[in-house]
Each structure stands twice: as C-alpha cells, then as structure tokens.
C-alpha cells in the first residue's frame, strides 16, 4: 500500500469497530510493538485471544498478556489473573508456574495460591509432590497465618521424607510458637533416633531438657 500511515490508521479504525478482526490485528501489532505502545498491544492480544483456534495459540497469547500486564504496564493484578487462566490451560508449563508464584506473591493473593497449590498437589507424586507441598505450607504459614494447616502439610512432608530439613525446621518453629510442648518433645525424640551428627544430638537433648 502506498501510504503506510494511512493504512495503519485504517487498520485501527477496523479494529475499533471489530476488535476481533485477526487480519487487521496481525498487521497493526508490529507497529505497536515498534512504538512500545503496550496498552494497545494488550488490546490487540485480547482480540486475538478471543479468536484463537487451539490451546497452543491461546497459551502463547496468554503468556504474552502476562508479560505485558506485569513487566510492561506494572499491572500485577491483571498479570496474575491471566496467569491463573493460563494455568488452567497448561498446569505443568514452567513459565506459567513461575508467573503464578511471582504475581501471586506480588498481589498477596494467598487464598488463590493456596487453592492452586492444593489442586496441583492432587495430581503429583514423589519429589514433585513434596516440593508443591512445601510451597503450599510456606504460604499457609508465612503469608496466610494458617499455622495449624501449615503444620499438617509439613508433617506430611516429614512422613514422606524424614530427612527434609526445611520441613523439620518449620514444624519445630510452628510447634514452639503454638506452645504444643508435648508434640515438640515427641518431634525431638523421633529426631534423636535418626540424627547422626553429635552436635545436633547435643542440641536436641538440651532443647528437650528445657521442656
């Protein structure tokens, strides 16, 4: 077309009337990217998402929306919302999982994170299950203040892997803060049966003597 600017304005008018016009969107998007017009890029991607054919295309567009909202516009709330939508589509995608964690924390969306981690734990086994359980327990304890629930999750981790230092330290800390001395003593006694380091044995015996 002889006049690129005129063509550009024409495409914009088409999109204003028909936001889901893929041809116009695909032609104008590179211009917005070159200009660094992130708000308009979001609008274009929303239109493309509405007409996306398969899950792979939808996921790619959702990831780009997360990037635009979060990294470019500083809109962490919408970034998290889009990450949650992407997670429903591709729960094992590493980029999506990272976005869920990053923007979930930035927006303090603790209840949503807890629900996602609980749901995810239902389909995992072995080390992957332990890792998601520890993430869940951290949010429950450190962020949501739900100590009893966190304790239960951490105890489950210790049952599966008695040598997990993070889970042991967390259980010890939670029991102390809740004043559950009988449970704390039982924890120390069980730990004493398996620990090999002499310094750790001495520490345990001293702590047991204080209860």
CSV table of C-alpha atoms in Angstrom, one decimal:
chain,number,residue,atom,x,y,z
A,1,UNK,CA,0.0,0.0,0.0
A,2,UNK,CA,1.4,3.4,-1.0
A,3,UNK,CA,0.8,5.2,2.3
A,4,UNK,CA,1.8,3.2,5.4
A,5,UNK,CA,0.4,5.7,7.8
A,6,UNK,CA,-2.9,5.9,6.1
A,7,UNK,CA,-3.1,2.1,6.0
A,8,UNK,CA,-2.2,2.0,9.8
A,9,UNK,CA,-5.0,4.4,10.6
A,10,UNK,CA,-7.3,2.3,8.5
A,11,UNK,CA,-6.5,-0.9,10.4
A,12,UNK,CA,-7.0,1.0,13.7
A,13,UNK,CA,-10.5,2.0,12.6
A,14,UNK,CA,-11.3,-1.6,11.6
A,15,UNK,CA,-10.2,-2.9,15.0
A,16,UNK,CA,-12.2,-0.1,16.8
A,17,UNK,CA,-15.3,-1.4,15.0
A,18,UNK,CA,-14.3,-5.1,15.1
A,19,UNK,CA,-11.7,-5.9,17.9
A,20,UNK,CA,-11.6,-9.5,16.8
A,21,UNK,CA,-10.6,-8.8,13.2
A,22,UNK,CA,-7.5,-11.0,13.0
A,23,UNK,CA,-6.1,-9.7,9.8
A,24,UNK,CA,-6.1,-6.1,10.9
A,25,UNK,CA,-4.8,-7.0,14.3
A,26,UNK,CA,-1.8,-9.0,12.9
A,27,UNK,CA,-0.9,-6.2,10.6
A,28,UNK,CA,-1.1,-3.4,13.2
A,29,UNK,CA,0.5,-5.3,16.1
A,30,UNK,CA,4.2,-5.0,14.8
A,31,UNK,CA,3.6,-1.2,14.6
A,32,UNK,CA,2.5,-1.1,18.3
A,33,UNK,CA,5.5,-3.2,19.2
A,34,UNK,CA,7.9,-0.9,17.4
A,35,UNK,CA,6.3,2.1,19.1
A,36,UNK,CA,6.4,0.5,22.5
A,37,UNK,CA,2.6,1.0,22.9
A,38,UNK,CA,2.0,-1.7,25.4
A,39,UNK,CA,-1.6,-0.7,26.2
A,40,UNK,CA,-2.6,-1.1,22.6
A,41,UNK,CA,-0.6,-4.4,22.4
A,42,UNK,CA,-2.8,-5.7,25.2
A,43,UNK,CA,-5.9,-4.7,23.4
A,44,UNK,CA,-4.7,-6.4,20.2
A,45,UNK,CA,-3.8,-9.6,22.1
A,46,UNK,CA,-7.2,-9.7,23.8
A,47,UNK,CA,-8.8,-9.6,20.4
A,48,UNK,CA,-6.5,-12.3,19.1
A,49,UNK,CA,-7.3,-14.5,22.2
A,50,UNK,CA,-11.0,-14.3,21.5
A,51,UNK,CA,-10.5,-15.8,18.1
A,52,UNK,CA,-7.6,-18.2,18.8
A,53,UNK,CA,-8.0,-21.6,17.4
A,54,UNK,CA,-6.2,-24.1,19.6
A,55,UNK,CA,-4.8,-24.4,23.1
A,56,UNK,CA,-1.3,-23.8,22.0
A,57,UNK,CA,-2.2,-20.5,20.4
A,58,UNK,CA,-4.3,-19.5,23.4
A,59,UNK,CA,-1.4,-20.3,25.7
A,60,UNK,CA,1.1,-18.3,23.7
A,61,UNK,CA,-1.2,-15.2,23.8
A,62,UNK,CA,-2.0,-15.6,27.5
A,63,UNK,CA,1.8,-15.7,28.3
A,64,UNK,CA,2.3,-12.5,26.2
A,65,UNK,CA,-0.6,-10.9,28.1
A,66,UNK,CA,1.0,-11.8,31.4
A,67,UNK,CA,4.3,-10.3,30.2
A,68,UNK,CA,2.6,-7.1,29.0
A,69,UNK,CA,0.5,-6.6,32.1
A,70,UNK,CA,3.2,-7.5,34.6
A,71,UNK,CA,6.5,-6.4,33.1
A,72,UNK,CA,5.5,-3.5,30.9
A,73,UNK,CA,2.4,-2.0,32.5
A,74,UNK,CA,3.1,-2.9,36.1
A,75,UNK,CA,-0.5,-4.2,36.4
A,76,UNK,CA,0.3,-7.2,38.7
A,77,UNK,CA,-3.4,-7.9,39.4
A,78,UNK,CA,-4.3,-8.5,35.8
A,79,UNK,CA,-1.0,-10.3,35.2
A,80,UNK,CA,-1.9,-12.7,38.0
A,81,UNK,CA,-5.4,-13.2,36.6
A,82,UNK,CA,-4.1,-14.0,33.2
A,83,UNK,CA,-1.5,-16.4,34.7
A,84,UNK,CA,-4.3,-18.2,36.5
A,85,UNK,CA,-6.2,-18.6,33.2
A,86,UNK,CA,-3.0,-19.9,31.6
A,87,UNK,CA,-2.5,-22.3,34.4
A,88,UNK,CA,-6.0,-23.8,33.9
A,89,UNK,CA,-5.0,-24.4,30.3
A,90,UNK,CA,-1.4,-25.7,30.9
A,91,UNK,CA,-0.9,-26.6,34.6
A,92,UNK,CA,2.6,-28.1,34.0
A,93,UNK,CA,4.0,-25.2,31.9
A,94,UNK,CA,7.1,-23.9,33.8
A,95,UNK,CA,6.7,-20.3,32.6
A,96,UNK,CA,3.1,-20.3,33.8
A,97,UNK,CA,4.0,-21.8,37.1
A,98,UNK,CA,6.7,-19.1,37.7
A,99,UNK,CA,4.2,-16.4,36.8
A,100,UNK,CA,1.7,-17.8,39.2
A,101,UNK,CA,4.2,-17.7,42.0
A,102,UNK,CA,5.7,-14.3,41.2
A,103,UNK,CA,2.4,-12.4,40.7
A,104,UNK,CA,0.6,-14.3,43.3
A,105,UNK,CA,3.1,-13.1,45.8
A,106,UNK,CA,3.2,-9.5,44.4
A,107,UNK,CA,-0.6,-9.2,44.7
A,108,UNK,CA,-0.7,-11.1,48.1
A,109,UNK,CA,-3.3,-13.5,46.5
A,110,UNK,CA,-2.7,-16.0,49.2
A,111,UNK,CA,-6.1,-17.8,49.1
A,112,UNK,CA,-5.8,-18.2,45.3
A,113,UNK,CA,-2.3,-19.5,45.6
A,114,UNK,CA,-3.3,-22.0,48.3
A,115,UNK,CA,-6.2,-23.2,46.1
A,116,UNK,CA,-3.9,-23.6,43.1
A,117,UNK,CA,-1.2,-25.5,45.1
A,118,UNK,CA,-3.8,-27.8,46.7
A,119,UNK,CA,-5.3,-28.6,43.3
A,120,UNK,CA,-1.9,-29.2,41.8
A,121,UNK,CA,-0.9,-31.5,44.7
A,122,UNK,CA,-3.7,-33.9,43.8
A,123,UNK,CA,-2.0,-34.8,40.5
A,124,UNK,CA,1.6,-35.1,41.7
A,125,UNK,CA,3.7,-37.8,43.3
A,126,UNK,CA,7.2,-38.3,44.7
A,127,UNK,CA,9.6,-35.3,44.9
A,128,UNK,CA,7.3,-33.1,42.8
A,129,UNK,CA,4.5,-33.6,45.3
A,130,UNK,CA,6.9,-32.8,48.2
A,131,UNK,CA,8.0,-29.6,46.5
A,132,UNK,CA,4.5,-28.3,45.9
A,133,UNK,CA,3.5,-29.3,49.5
A,134,UNK,CA,6.4,-27.2,50.8
A,135,UNK,CA,5.3,-24.2,48.7
A,136,UNK,CA,1.8,-24.7,50.0
A,137,UNK,CA,2.9,-24.9,53.6
A,138,UNK,CA,5.1,-21.8,53.3
A,139,UNK,CA,2.2,-19.7,52.0
A,140,UNK,CA,-0.1,-21.1,54.7
A,141,UNK,CA,2.4,-20.3,57.5
A,142,UNK,CA,4.3,-17.3,56.4
A,143,UNK,CA,1.6,-15.4,54.5
A,144,UNK,CA,-1.8,-16.6,55.4
A,145,UNK,CA,-1.2,-17.2,59.1
A,146,UNK,CA,-2.9,-20.6,58.9
A,147,UNK,CA,-0.4,-22.3,61.2
A,148,UNK,CA,-2.5,-25.4,62.0
A,149,UNK,CA,-3.0,-26.2,58.3
A,150,UNK,CA,0.7,-25.5,57.6
A,151,UNK,CA,1.7,-27.8,60.4
A,152,UNK,CA,-0.3,-30.6,58.9
A,153,UNK,CA,1.2,-30.2,55.5
A,154,UNK,CA,4.8,-30.0,56.8
A,155,UNK,CA,4.2,-33.1,58.9
A,156,UNK,CA,3.0,-34.9,55.7
A,157,UNK,CA,6.3,-33.9,54.1
A,158,UNK,CA,8.3,-35.3,57.0
A,159,UNK,CA,6.3,-38.5,56.9
A,160,UNK,CA,7.3,-38.9,53.2
A,161,UNK,CA,10.9,-37.7,53.8
A,162,UNK,CA,12.1,-37.6,57.4
A,163,UNK,CA,15.3,-36.0,56.4
A,164,UNK,CA,13.7,-32.9,54.9
A,165,UNK,CA,15.5,-30.1,56.8
A,166,UNK,CA,13.1,-27.3,55.8
A,167,UNK,CA,10.0,-29.3,56.9
A,168,UNK,CA,11.6,-30.3,60.2
A,169,UNK,CA,12.7,-26.7,61.0
A,170,UNK,CA,9.3,-25.4,60.1
A,171,UNK,CA,7.5,-28.0,62.2
A,172,UNK,CA,9.8,-27.2,65.2
A,173,UNK,CA,9.1,-23.5,64.8
A,174,UNK,CA,5.4,-23.8,64.5
A,175,UNK,CA,5.1,-26.1,67.5
A,176,UNK,CA,7.1,-23.7,69.6
A,177,UNK,CA,5.0,-20.7,68.5
A,178,UNK,CA,1.8,-22.6,69.2
A,179,UNK,CA,3.0,-23.8,72.6
A,180,UNK,CA,2.5,-27.5,71.7
A,181,UNK,CA,5.2,-28.8,74.0
A,182,UNK,CA,4.1,-32.4,74.1
A,183,UNK,CA,4.2,-32.6,70.3
A,184,UNK,CA,7.5,-30.7,70.3
A,185,UNK,CA,9.0,-33.3,72.7
A,186,UNK,CA,7.8,-36.1,70.5
A,187,UNK,CA,9.4,-34.4,67.5
A,188,UNK,CA,12.7,-34.2,69.3
A,189,UNK,CA,12.6,-37.8,70.5
A,190,UNK,CA,11.8,-39.0,66.9
A,191,UNK,CA,14.6,-36.8,65.5
A,192,UNK,CA,17.0,-38.1,68.1
A,193,UNK,CA,16.6,-41.7,66.8
A,194,UNK,CA,17.7,-40.8,63.3
A,195,UNK,CA,20.2,-37.9,63.6
A,196,UNK,CA,23.9,-38.8,63.3
A,197,UNK,CA,25.7,-35.5,64.0
A,198,UNK,CA,26.8,-35.3,67.6
A,199,UNK,CA,26.3,-31.5,67.7
A,200,UNK,CA,22.7,-31.9,66.6
A,201,UNK,CA,22.2,-34.7,69.3
A,202,UNK,CA,23.5,-32.4,72.0
A,203,UNK,CA,21.2,-29.5,70.8
A,204,UNK,CA,18.2,-31.8,70.8
A,205,UNK,CA,19.0,-33.1,74.3
A,206,UNK,CA,19.4,-29.5,75.6
A,207,UNK,CA,16.1,-28.5,74.0
A,208,UNK,CA,14.3,-31.5,75.4
A,209,UNK,CA,15.6,-30.6,78.9
A,210,UNK,CA,14.0,-27.2,78.6
A,211,UNK,CA,10.5,-28.6,78.0
